Amino acid sequence: MQVLIVGGGINGLMSARLLRAAGCEVTLLERGDTGREASWAGGGIVSPLYPWRYAPAVTALAQMARQAYPRLVGELLAETGIDAELEQCGMLMLDATDAAEALSWAAAHGEDMQRRAQDRLRAELPGLAPHWRQGLWMPAIANVRNPRLLKALREAVVQAGVRVVTGAEVTGAEVTGAEVVGDSGRVTALKAADGRCFEAEQVVVCGGAWSRGLLQALGVTAPPPVRPVRGQMLLYRLPPGRLPCIVLAEGRYVIPRRDGHVLCGSTLEECGFDKSVTETALLSLHASALRLLPELSDQEPLAQWAGLRPGSPDGTPYIGRVGNLENLWINAGQFRNGLVLAPASARLLTDLMTGGTPCTDPSPYQWREED
Ligand SMILES: Cc1cc2nc3c(=O)[nH]c(=O)nc-3n(C[C@H](O)[C@H](O)[C@H](O)COP(=O)(O)OP(=O)(O)OC[C@H]3O[C@@H](n4cnc5c(N)ncnc54)[C@H](O)[C@@H]3O)c2cc1C
């Protein structure tokens, strides 16, 4: 089977890897360069934030994907020499107002979640601001250095025989068989902005925040409601090891990297496709970082950036066939969890496209126009 994938973020690259491993001939079309949009901008926490607050369909993919991550990162290191630095550092959530729900969710889903009283927080995390009263500790949560993961994936898929075409902005499709209203047609080729044409047997849209417009350009009249949600981040540096784990409070978090870099995120902004960074976000994120780690008060952030998440109504992604064209598929809408969900999202897509037994019930991820 020959597959054209549109979009070279984590979801396009991961789908390319698994479809290629399943024997497909894969071409990936990317408008700019691969791994430069949301997948690059993200924090790389390999778990939803406050995971108990998500729909069961998100939990199902997240649990499957978290188990797949160590093997994926190990294989990529062996194949490419690039270490995506998966660190099982744990995640500490402070003063959650719904701790009882969290603990019962954890018990029901086999997740290791432990309460931490204030004195233990102080003893285990001396750099933490003293005003936090209690914590929920999930020792199994990891973070991954996502820009390196994307570099490794790109190199690995190319080695595996995927054709990656950068600078190819898909702007339309050639379609047959959809002349009669109500008939399903087929995409026969994708057209790029520079006039190139790519023949298509099967097409997968992995366009992140741009997926809705992309599907419209391909002729889908009622595409799923994927929308851009801007997230801004700040970068600091502390001595390596100083921040031992991910810490989350009041919706904001700090993430430690192996080399001492600390990421602080993130904003949630509905402002269309505007990817600029703002002074307001800088001040607000810096204040959040200080509320967690007072020792950052004598530091200027080293960098600030923004990315556009592919927002979906409750964070459940769209995975499966889409629209009235029989060979058109989607893997998009992972919202705040595209990095953690990627291995499982791509697994489900591959199972559905190749006729395998789906790794999980596919129905929650199907787009129905009446949704
Ligand atoms: C600040 C921030 C923090 C985050 N933190 C985390 C986290 O800690 N953990 C986590 O799991 N997730 C996190 N996320 C979410 C995660 O980054 C996204 O859900 C994920 O990256 C989406 O991946 P994607 O491949 O669908 O989209 P993208 O990475 O945006 O890729 C889509 C690609 O499609 C291409 N494209 C678009 N239109 C066209 C076209 N017409 N033709 C060709 N190519 C096209 C784009 O150029 C782009 O490369 C975060 C996001 C942000 C912004």
PDB file of N, CA, C and O and ligand atoms in Angstrom, residues 6-12 29-47 168-171 206-210 214 229-233 253 255 266 305-310 331-341, ligand 1:
ATOM      1  N   VAL A   6       0.576  13.957   5.192  1.00  0.00           N
ATOM      2  CA  VAL A   6       0.771  15.411   5.137  1.00  0.00           C
ATOM      3  C   VAL A   6       1.050  15.911   6.545  1.00  0.00           C
ATOM      4  O   VAL A   6       0.201  15.781   7.433  1.00  0.00           O
ATOM      5  N   GLY A   7       2.237  16.476   6.754  1.00  0.00           N
ATOM      6  CA  GLY A   7       2.614  17.027   8.058  1.00  0.00           C
ATOM      7  C   GLY A   7       3.740  16.237   8.686  1.00  0.00           C
ATOM      8  O   GLY A   7       3.634  15.020   8.865  1.00  0.00           O
ATOM      9  N   GLY A   8       4.798  16.944   9.038  1.00  0.00           N
ATOM     10  CA  GLY A   8       5.991  16.288   9.590  1.00  0.00           C
ATOM     11  C   GLY A   8       6.255  16.662  11.026  1.00  0.00           C
ATOM     12  O   GLY A   8       7.397  16.894  11.422  1.00  0.00           O
ATOM     13  N   GLY A   9       5.201  16.707  11.850  1.00  0.00           N
ATOM     14  CA  GLY A   9       5.373  16.833  13.304  1.00  0.00           C
ATOM     15  C   GLY A   9       5.481  15.434  13.889  1.00  0.00           C
ATOM     16  O   GLY A   9       5.688  14.442  13.179  1.00  0.00           O
ATOM     17  N   ILE A  10       5.321  15.351  15.208  1.00  0.00           N
ATOM     18  CA  ILE A  10       5.450  14.051  15.873  1.00  0.00           C
ATOM     19  C   ILE A  10       4.448  13.048  15.305  1.00  0.00           C
ATOM     20  O   ILE A  10       4.778  11.872  15.120  1.00  0.00           O
ATOM     21  N   ASN A  11       3.230  13.516  15.006  1.00  0.00           N
ATOM     22  CA  ASN A  11       2.224  12.555  14.544  1.00  0.00           C
ATOM     23  C   ASN A  11       2.487  12.079  13.122  1.00  0.00           C
ATOM     24  O   ASN A  11       2.297  10.896  12.823  1.00  0.00           O
ATOM     25  N   GLY A  12       2.946  12.976  12.251  1.00  0.00           N
ATOM     26  CA  GLY A  12       3.283  12.552  10.889  1.00  0.00           C
ATOM     27  C   GLY A  12       4.481  11.610  10.888  1.00  0.00           C
ATOM     28  O   GLY A  12       4.478  10.560  10.225  1.00  0.00           O
ATOM     29  N   LEU A  29       4.893  14.597   3.221  1.00  0.00           N
ATOM     30  CA  LEU A  29       4.983  15.947   2.662  1.00  0.00           C
ATOM     31  C   LEU A  29       4.914  16.959   3.793  1.00  0.00           C
ATOM     32  O   LEU A  29       3.969  16.944   4.588  1.00  0.00           O
ATOM     33  N   GLU A  30       5.902  17.825   3.885  1.00  0.00           N
ATOM     34  CA  GLU A  30       5.941  18.826   4.952  1.00  0.00           C
ATOM     35  C   GLU A  30       6.140  20.202   4.323  1.00  0.00           C
ATOM     36  O   GLU A  30       7.042  20.395   3.522  1.00  0.00           O
ATOM     37  N   ARG A  31       5.309  21.132   4.773  1.00  0.00           N
ATOM     38  CA  ARG A  31       5.320  22.507   4.243  1.00  0.00           C
ATOM     39  C   ARG A  31       6.663  23.216   4.495  1.00  0.00           C
ATOM     40  O   ARG A  31       7.213  23.857   3.620  1.00  0.00           O
ATOM     41  N   GLY A  32       7.167  23.121   5.722  1.00  0.00           N
ATOM     42  CA  GLY A  32       8.445  23.775   6.054  1.00  0.00           C
ATOM     43  C   GLY A  32       9.518  22.716   6.198  1.00  0.00           C
ATOM     44  O   GLY A  32       9.829  21.999   5.255  1.00  0.00           O
ATOM     45  N   ASP A  33      10.071  22.623   7.418  1.00  0.00           N
ATOM     46  CA  ASP A  33      10.980  21.519   7.726  1.00  0.00           C
ATOM     47  C   ASP A  33      10.271  20.654   8.767  1.00  0.00           C
ATOM     48  O   ASP A  33       9.399  21.142   9.487  1.00  0.00           O
ATOM     49  N   THR A  34      10.657  19.389   8.884  1.00  0.00           N
ATOM     50  CA  THR A  34       9.965  18.520   9.845  1.00  0.00           C
ATOM     51  C   THR A  34      10.283  18.953  11.275  1.00  0.00           C
ATOM     52  O   THR A  34      11.361  19.493  11.564  1.00  0.00           O
ATOM     53  N   GLY A  35       9.329  18.693  12.164  1.00  0.00           N
ATOM     54  CA  GLY A  35       9.566  18.903  13.593  1.00  0.00           C
ATOM     55  C   GLY A  35       9.885  20.318  13.994  1.00  0.00           C
ATOM     56  O   GLY A  35      10.731  20.537  14.871  1.00  0.00           O
ATOM     57  N   ARG A  36       9.236  21.297  13.394  1.00  0.00           N
ATOM     58  CA  ARG A  36       9.523  22.679  13.759  1.00  0.00           C
ATOM     59  C   ARG A  36       8.320  23.382  14.370  1.00  0.00           C
ATOM     60  O   ARG A  36       8.423  24.527  14.793  1.00  0.00           O
ATOM     61  N   GLU A  37       7.168  22.748  14.395  1.00  0.00           N
ATOM     62  CA  GLU A  37       5.976  23.448  14.893  1.00  0.00           C
ATOM     63  C   GLU A  37       5.679  23.013  16.331  1.00  0.00           C
ATOM     64  O   GLU A  37       6.589  22.953  17.133  1.00  0.00           O
ATOM     65  N   ALA A  38       4.419  22.667  16.631  1.00  0.00           N
ATOM     66  CA  ALA A  38       4.060  22.373  18.027  1.00  0.00           C
ATOM     67  C   ALA A  38       4.956  21.298  18.626  1.00  0.00           C
ATOM     68  O   ALA A  38       5.333  21.364  19.807  1.00  0.00           O
ATOM     69  N   SER A  39       5.328  20.318  17.822  1.00  0.00           N
ATOM     70  CA  SER A  39       6.088  19.185  18.360  1.00  0.00           C
ATOM     71  C   SER A  39       7.467  19.618  18.848  1.00  0.00           C
ATOM     72  O   SER A  39       8.035  19.010  19.750  1.00  0.00           O
ATOM     73  N   TRP A  40       7.998  20.647  18.248  1.00  0.00           N
ATOM     74  CA  TRP A  40       9.268  21.217  18.704  1.00  0.00           C
ATOM     75  C   TRP A  40       9.033  22.090  19.935  1.00  0.00           C
ATOM     76  O   TRP A  40       9.811  22.075  20.901  1.00  0.00           O
ATOM     77  N   ALA A  41       7.937  22.857  19.937  1.00  0.00           N
ATOM     78  CA  ALA A  41       7.682  23.856  20.986  1.00  0.00           C
ATOM     79  C   ALA A  41       7.264  23.232  22.315  1.00  0.00           C
ATOM     80  O   ALA A  41       7.368  23.872  23.359  1.00  0.00           O
ATOM     81  N   GLY A  42       6.770  22.013  22.300  1.00  0.00           N
ATOM     82  CA  GLY A  42       6.190  21.401  23.492  1.00  0.00           C
ATOM     83  C   GLY A  42       7.214  21.132  24.590  1.00  0.00           C
ATOM     84  O   GLY A  42       8.426  21.247  24.390  1.00  0.00           O
ATOM     85  N   GLY A  43       6.682  20.781  25.758  1.00  0.00           N
ATOM     86  CA  GLY A  43       7.544  20.556  26.913  1.00  0.00           C
ATOM     87  C   GLY A  43       8.104  19.143  26.998  1.00  0.00           C
ATOM     88  O   GLY A  43       9.122  18.909  27.624  1.00  0.00           O
ATOM     89  N   GLY A  44       7.408  18.181  26.401  1.00  0.00           N
ATOM     90  CA  GLY A  44       7.908  16.812  26.406  1.00  0.00           C
ATOM     91  C   GLY A  44       7.559  16.010  27.642  1.00  0.00           C
ATOM     92  O   GLY A  44       8.194  14.982  27.926  1.00  0.00           O
ATOM     93  N   ILE A  45       6.537  16.449  28.394  1.00  0.00           N
ATOM     94  CA  ILE A  45       6.101  15.631  29.533  1.00  0.00           C
ATOM     95  C   ILE A  45       5.381  14.407  28.966  1.00  0.00           C
ATOM     96  O   ILE A  45       4.470  14.545  28.146  1.00  0.00           O
ATOM     97  N   VAL A  46       5.806  13.216  29.402  1.00  0.00           N
ATOM     98  CA  VAL A  46       5.221  12.001  28.825  1.00  0.00           C
ATOM     99  C   VAL A  46       4.031  11.573  29.693  1.00  0.00           C
ATOM    100  O   VAL A  46       3.953  10.459  30.206  1.00  0.00           O
ATOM    101  N   SER A  47       3.110  12.495  29.869  1.00  0.00           N
ATOM    102  CA  SER A  47       1.855  12.244  30.598  1.00  0.00           C
ATOM    103  C   SER A  47       0.965  13.453  30.393  1.00  0.00           C
ATOM    104  O   SER A  47       1.482  14.577  30.288  1.00  0.00           O
ATOM    105  N   ALA A 168       7.044  21.348   0.861  1.00  0.00           N
ATOM    106  CA  ALA A 168       5.894  20.949   0.023  1.00  0.00           C
ATOM    107  C   ALA A 168       4.601  21.275   0.768  1.00  0.00           C
ATOM    108  O   ALA A 168       4.153  20.499   1.618  1.00  0.00           O
ATOM    109  N   GLU A 169       4.056  22.435   0.476  1.00  0.00           N
ATOM    110  CA  GLU A 169       2.797  22.832   1.132  1.00  0.00           C
ATOM    111  C   GLU A 169       1.612  22.317   0.330  1.00  0.00           C
ATOM    112  O   GLU A 169       1.392  22.718  -0.810  1.00  0.00           O
ATOM    113  N   VAL A 170       0.863  21.424   0.935  1.00  0.00           N
ATOM    114  CA  VAL A 170      -0.282  20.836   0.238  1.00  0.00           C
ATOM    115  C   VAL A 170      -1.419  21.856   0.225  1.00  0.00           C
ATOM    116  O   VAL A 170      -1.814  22.383   1.273  1.00  0.00           O
ATOM    117  N   THR A 171      -1.922  22.136  -0.982  1.00  0.00           N
ATOM    118  CA  THR A 171      -2.974  23.166  -1.106  1.00  0.00           C
ATOM    119  C   THR A 171      -4.261  22.629  -1.719  1.00  0.00           C
ATOM    120  O   THR A 171      -5.256  23.344  -1.785  1.00  0.00           O
ATOM    121  N   CYS A 206      -1.875  14.754   8.939  1.00  0.00           N
ATOM    122  CA  CYS A 206      -1.266  14.924  10.278  1.00  0.00           C
ATOM    123  C   CYS A 206      -0.819  16.374  10.382  1.00  0.00           C
ATOM    124  O   CYS A 206       0.335  16.655  10.710  1.00  0.00           O
ATOM    125  N   GLY A 207      -1.721  17.283  10.063  1.00  0.00           N
ATOM    126  CA  GLY A 207      -1.355  18.691   9.928  1.00  0.00           C
ATOM    127  C   GLY A 207      -1.443  19.487  11.215  1.00  0.00           C
ATOM    128  O   GLY A 207      -1.441  20.726  11.181  1.00  0.00           O
ATOM    129  N   GLY A 208      -1.527  18.825  12.372  1.00  0.00           N
ATOM    130  CA  GLY A 208      -1.573  19.541  13.652  1.00  0.00           C
ATOM    131  C   GLY A 208      -2.683  20.575  13.644  1.00  0.00           C
ATOM    132  O   GLY A 208      -3.806  20.313  13.196  1.00  0.00           O
ATOM    133  N   ALA A 209      -2.357  21.773  14.130  1.00  0.00           N
ATOM    134  CA  ALA A 209      -3.357  22.849  14.256  1.00  0.00           C
ATOM    135  C   ALA A 209      -3.943  23.259  12.906  1.00  0.00           C
ATOM    136  O   ALA A 209      -5.000  23.878  12.847  1.00  0.00           O
ATOM    137  N   TRP A 210      -3.256  22.913  11.810  1.00  0.00           N
ATOM    138  CA  TRP A 210      -3.691  23.325  10.475  1.00  0.00           C
ATOM    139  C   TRP A 210      -4.570  22.262   9.813  1.00  0.00           C
ATOM    140  O   TRP A 210      -4.961  22.395   8.652  1.00  0.00           O
ATOM    141  N   LEU A 214      -6.607  22.255   6.107  1.00  0.00           N
ATOM    142  CA  LEU A 214      -6.020  21.317   5.147  1.00  0.00           C
ATOM    143  C   LEU A 214      -7.102  20.378   4.594  1.00  0.00           C
ATOM    144  O   LEU A 214      -7.206  20.161   3.386  1.00  0.00           O
ATOM    145  N   VAL A 229      -4.339  26.490  19.451  1.00  0.00           N
ATOM    146  CA  VAL A 229      -4.320  27.044  20.817  1.00  0.00           C
ATOM    147  C   VAL A 229      -2.862  27.339  21.158  1.00  0.00           C
ATOM    148  O   VAL A 229      -2.049  26.413  21.297  1.00  0.00           O
ATOM    149  N   ARG A 230      -2.559  28.619  21.236  1.00  0.00           N
ATOM    150  CA  ARG A 230      -1.151  28.995  21.433  1.00  0.00           C
ATOM    151  C   ARG A 230      -0.657  28.657  22.841  1.00  0.00           C
ATOM    152  O   ARG A 230      -1.381  28.833  23.820  1.00  0.00           O
ATOM    153  N   GLY A 231       0.570  28.186  22.893  1.00  0.00           N
ATOM    154  CA  GLY A 231       1.230  27.942  24.181  1.00  0.00           C
ATOM    155  C   GLY A 231       2.598  28.582  24.151  1.00  0.00           C
ATOM    156  O   GLY A 231       3.349  28.400  23.198  1.00  0.00           O
ATOM    157  N   GLN A 232       2.904  29.374  25.193  1.00  0.00           N
ATOM    158  CA  GLN A 232       4.229  29.991  25.290  1.00  0.00           C
ATOM    159  C   GLN A 232       5.014  29.351  26.426  1.00  0.00           C
ATOM    160  O   GLN A 232       4.441  28.908  27.425  1.00  0.00           O
ATOM    161  N   MET A 233       6.335  29.340  26.271  1.00  0.00           N
ATOM    162  CA  MET A 233       7.226  28.692  27.248  1.00  0.00           C
ATOM    163  C   MET A 233       8.427  29.593  27.520  1.00  0.00           C
ATOM    164  O   MET A 233       8.824  30.379  26.667  1.00  0.00           O
ATOM    165  N   TYR A 253       3.901  24.581  35.033  1.00  0.00           N
ATOM    166  CA  TYR A 253       4.856  23.529  35.399  1.00  0.00           C
ATOM    167  C   TYR A 253       6.288  23.942  35.107  1.00  0.00           C
ATOM    168  O   TYR A 253       6.546  24.835  34.300  1.00  0.00           O
ATOM    169  N   ILE A 255       9.944  21.818  34.103  1.00  0.00           N
ATOM    170  CA  ILE A 255      10.437  20.511  33.637  1.00  0.00           C
ATOM    171  C   ILE A 255      11.960  20.542  33.637  1.00  0.00           C
ATOM    172  O   ILE A 255      12.549  21.452  33.037  1.00  0.00           O
ATOM    173  N   SER A 266       2.792  26.571  30.782  1.00  0.00           N
ATOM    174  CA  SER A 266       2.697  27.204  29.489  1.00  0.00           C
ATOM    175  C   SER A 266       1.379  27.956  29.451  1.00  0.00           C
ATOM    176  O   SER A 266       0.509  27.711  30.273  1.00  0.00           O
ATOM    177  N   TRP A 305       9.452  31.059  23.690  1.00  0.00           N
ATOM    178  CA  TRP A 305       8.943  30.655  22.379  1.00  0.00           C
ATOM    179  C   TRP A 305       7.467  30.302  22.492  1.00  0.00           C
ATOM    180  O   TRP A 305       6.915  30.205  23.592  1.00  0.00           O
ATOM    181  N   ALA A 306       6.856  30.102  21.317  1.00  0.00           N
ATOM    182  CA  ALA A 306       5.428  29.769  21.278  1.00  0.00           C
ATOM    183  C   ALA A 306       5.187  28.699  20.230  1.00  0.00           C
ATOM    184  O   ALA A 306       5.937  28.585  19.254  1.00  0.00           O
ATOM    185  N   GLY A 307       4.156  27.911  20.451  1.00  0.00           N
ATOM    186  CA  GLY A 307       3.729  26.921  19.459  1.00  0.00           C
ATOM    187  C   GLY A 307       2.214  26.855  19.445  1.00  0.00           C
ATOM    188  O   GLY A 307       1.555  27.319  20.382  1.00  0.00           O
ATOM    189  N   LEU A 308       1.688  26.274  18.373  1.00  0.00           N
ATOM    190  CA  LEU A 308       0.227  26.168  18.228  1.00  0.00           C
ATOM    191  C   LEU A 308      -0.206  24.724  18.407  1.00  0.00           C
ATOM    192  O   LEU A 308       0.089  23.863  17.560  1.00  0.00           O
ATOM    193  N   ARG A 309      -0.898  24.469  19.513  1.00  0.00           N
ATOM    194  CA  ARG A 309      -1.387  23.103  19.757  1.00  0.00           C
ATOM    195  C   ARG A 309      -2.582  22.820  18.855  1.00  0.00           C
ATOM    196  O   ARG A 309      -3.386  23.722  18.613  1.00  0.00           O
ATOM    197  N   PRO A 310      -2.741  21.559  18.447  1.00  0.00           N
ATOM    198  CA  PRO A 310      -3.946  21.205  17.693  1.00  0.00           C
ATOM    199  C   PRO A 310      -5.096  20.913  18.659  1.00  0.00           C
ATOM    200  O   PRO A 310      -5.276  19.790  19.124  1.00  0.00           O
ATOM    201  N   ASN A 331      -4.940  11.842  11.616  1.00  0.00           N
ATOM    202  CA  ASN A 331      -4.339  11.573  12.926  1.00  0.00           C
ATOM    203  C   ASN A 331      -3.939  12.941  13.464  1.00  0.00           C
ATOM    204  O   ASN A 331      -2.826  13.414  13.232  1.00  0.00           O
ATOM    205  N   ALA A 332      -4.862  13.606  14.152  1.00  0.00           N
ATOM    206  CA  ALA A 332      -4.631  14.987  14.594  1.00  0.00           C
ATOM    207  C   ALA A 332      -5.591  15.329  15.726  1.00  0.00           C
ATOM    208  O   ALA A 332      -6.540  14.612  15.989  1.00  0.00           O
ATOM    209  N   GLY A 333      -5.313  16.455  16.383  1.00  0.00           N
ATOM    210  CA  GLY A 333      -6.206  16.944  17.448  1.00  0.00           C
ATOM    211  C   GLY A 333      -5.793  16.465  18.831  1.00  0.00           C
ATOM    212  O   GLY A 333      -6.603  16.449  19.748  1.00  0.00           O
ATOM    213  N   GLN A 334      -4.531  16.097  18.997  1.00  0.00           N
ATOM    214  CA  GLN A 334      -4.049  15.600  20.309  1.00  0.00           C
ATOM    215  C   GLN A 334      -3.941  16.718  21.346  1.00  0.00           C
ATOM    216  O   GLN A 334      -3.611  16.469  22.500  1.00  0.00           O
ATOM    217  N   PHE A 335      -4.138  17.933  20.954  1.00  0.00           N
ATOM    218  CA  PHE A 335      -4.193  19.109  21.839  1.00  0.00           C
ATOM    219  C   PHE A 335      -2.945  19.218  22.724  1.00  0.00           C
ATOM    220  O   PHE A 335      -1.860  19.372  22.215  1.00  0.00           O
ATOM    221  N   ARG A 336      -3.079  19.088  24.051  1.00  0.00           N
ATOM    222  CA  ARG A 336      -1.946  19.304  24.960  1.00  0.00           C
ATOM    223  C   ARG A 336      -1.086  18.061  25.108  1.00  0.00           C
ATOM    224  O   ARG A 336      -0.095  18.083  25.837  1.00  0.00           O
ATOM    225  N   ASN A 337      -1.463  16.967  24.429  1.00  0.00           N
ATOM    226  CA  ASN A 337      -0.825  15.670  24.714  1.00  0.00           C
ATOM    227  C   ASN A 337      -0.269  14.969  23.482  1.00  0.00           C
ATOM    228  O   ASN A 337      -0.147  13.749  23.462  1.00  0.00           O
ATOM    229  N   GLY A 338       0.060  15.752  22.461  1.00  0.00           N
ATOM    230  CA  GLY A 338       0.496  15.130  21.216  1.00  0.00           C
ATOM    231  C   GLY A 338       1.780  14.345  21.338  1.00  0.00           C
ATOM    232  O   GLY A 338       1.972  13.337  20.640  1.00  0.00           O
ATOM    233  N   LEU A 339       2.677  14.781  22.231  1.00  0.00           N
ATOM    234  CA  LEU A 339       3.948  14.058  22.356  1.00  0.00           C
ATOM    235  C   LEU A 339       3.722  12.751  23.091  1.00  0.00           C
ATOM    236  O   LEU A 339       4.137  11.682  22.623  1.00  0.00           O
ATOM    237  N   VAL A 340       3.041  12.807  24.222  1.00  0.00           N
ATOM    238  CA  VAL A 340       2.837  11.555  24.955  1.00  0.00           C
ATOM    239  C   VAL A 340       1.984  10.575  24.147  1.00  0.00           C
ATOM    240  O   VAL A 340       2.280   9.387  24.101  1.00  0.00           O
ATOM    241  N   LEU A 341       0.968  11.057  23.456  1.00  0.00           N
ATOM    242  CA  LEU A 341       0.053  10.111  22.792  1.00  0.00           C
ATOM    243  C   LEU A 341       0.603   9.548  21.484  1.00  0.00           C
ATOM    244  O   LEU A 341       0.050   8.581  20.945  1.00  0.00           O
TER     245      LEU A 341
HETATM  246  C1  LIG B   1       3.938  25.176  24.768  1.00  0.00           C
HETATM  247  C2  LIG B   1       3.504  23.762  24.491  1.00  0.00           C
HETATM  248  C3  LIG B   1       3.775  22.782  25.432  1.00  0.00           C
HETATM  249  C4  LIG B   1       3.409  21.450  25.185  1.00  0.00           C
HETATM  250  N1  LIG B   1       3.780  20.479  26.056  1.00  0.00           N
HETATM  251  C5  LIG B   1       3.483  19.184  25.796  1.00  0.00           C
HETATM  252  C6  LIG B   1       3.923  18.155  26.668  1.00  0.00           C
HETATM  253  O1  LIG B   1       4.624  18.416  27.649  1.00  0.00           O
HETATM  254  N2  LIG B   1       3.561  16.865  26.378  1.00  0.00           N
HETATM  255  C7  LIG B   1       2.803  16.563  25.296  1.00  0.00           C
HETATM  256  O2  LIG B   1       2.477  15.395  25.107  1.00  0.00           O
HETATM  257  N3  LIG B   1       2.395  17.526  24.432  1.00  0.00           N
HETATM  258  C8  LIG B   1       2.716  18.814  24.663  1.00  0.00           C
HETATM  259  N4  LIG B   1       2.291  19.800  23.818  1.00  0.00           N
HETATM  260  C9  LIG B   1       1.386  19.450  22.716  1.00  0.00           C
HETATM  261  C10 LIG B   1       2.143  18.842  21.560  1.00  0.00           C
HETATM  262  O3  LIG B   1       3.287  19.621  21.295  1.00  0.00           O
HETATM  263  C11 LIG B   1       1.224  18.761  20.330  1.00  0.00           C
HETATM  264  O4  LIG B   1       0.009  18.115  20.658  1.00  0.00           O
HETATM  265  C12 LIG B   1       1.901  17.951  19.221  1.00  0.00           C
HETATM  266  O5  LIG B   1       3.190  18.434  18.980  1.00  0.00           O
HETATM  267  C13 LIG B   1       1.100  17.989  17.943  1.00  0.00           C
HETATM  268  O6  LIG B   1       1.842  17.295  16.965  1.00  0.00           O
HETATM  269  P1  LIG B   1       1.393  17.285  15.454  1.00  0.00           P
HETATM  270  O7  LIG B   1       2.359  16.442  14.716  1.00  0.00           O
HETATM  271  O8  LIG B   1      -0.047  16.921  15.387  1.00  0.00           O
HETATM  272  O9  LIG B   1       1.467  18.830  15.014  1.00  0.00           O
HETATM  273  P2  LIG B   1       2.724  19.740  14.621  1.00  0.00           P
HETATM  274  O10 LIG B   1       3.930  19.409  15.378  1.00  0.00           O
HETATM  275  O11 LIG B   1       2.257  21.159  14.677  1.00  0.00           O
HETATM  276  O12 LIG B   1       2.999  19.313  13.131  1.00  0.00           O
HETATM  277  C14 LIG B   1       2.109  19.592  12.080  1.00  0.00           C
HETATM  278  C15 LIG B   1       2.944  19.750  10.826  1.00  0.00           C
HETATM  279  O13 LIG B   1       2.073  19.862   9.685  1.00  0.00           O
HETATM  280  C16 LIG B   1       2.686  20.761   8.786  1.00  0.00           C
HETATM  281  N5  LIG B   1       1.674  21.276   7.877  1.00  0.00           N
HETATM  282  C17 LIG B   1       0.597  22.042   8.186  1.00  0.00           C
HETATM  283  N6  LIG B   1      -0.100  22.343   7.071  1.00  0.00           N
HETATM  284  C18 LIG B   1       0.553  21.762   6.027  1.00  0.00           C
HETATM  285  C19 LIG B   1       0.326  21.738   4.623  1.00  0.00           C
HETATM  286  N7  LIG B   1      -0.700  22.373   4.053  1.00  0.00           N
HETATM  287  N8  LIG B   1       1.181  21.034   3.836  1.00  0.00           N
HETATM  288  C20 LIG B   1       2.250  20.375   4.398  1.00  0.00           C
HETATM  289  N9  LIG B   1       2.525  20.396   5.731  1.00  0.00           N
HETATM  290  C21 LIG B   1       1.680  21.079   6.530  1.00  0.00           C
HETATM  291  C22 LIG B   1       3.279  21.834   9.699  1.00  0.00           C
HETATM  292  O14 LIG B   1       4.270  22.591   9.040  1.00  0.00           O
HETATM  293  C23 LIG B   1       3.806  20.991  10.848  1.00  0.00           C
HETATM  294  O15 LIG B   1       5.158  20.634  10.662  1.00  0.00           O
HETATM  295  C24 LIG B   1       2.699  21.125  23.994  1.00  0.00           C
HETATM  296  C25 LIG B   1       2.452  22.120  23.051  1.00  0.00           C
HETATM  297  C26 LIG B   1       2.862  23.428  23.272  1.00  0.00           C
HETATM  298  C27 LIG B   1       2.616  24.468  22.216  1.00  0.00           C
END
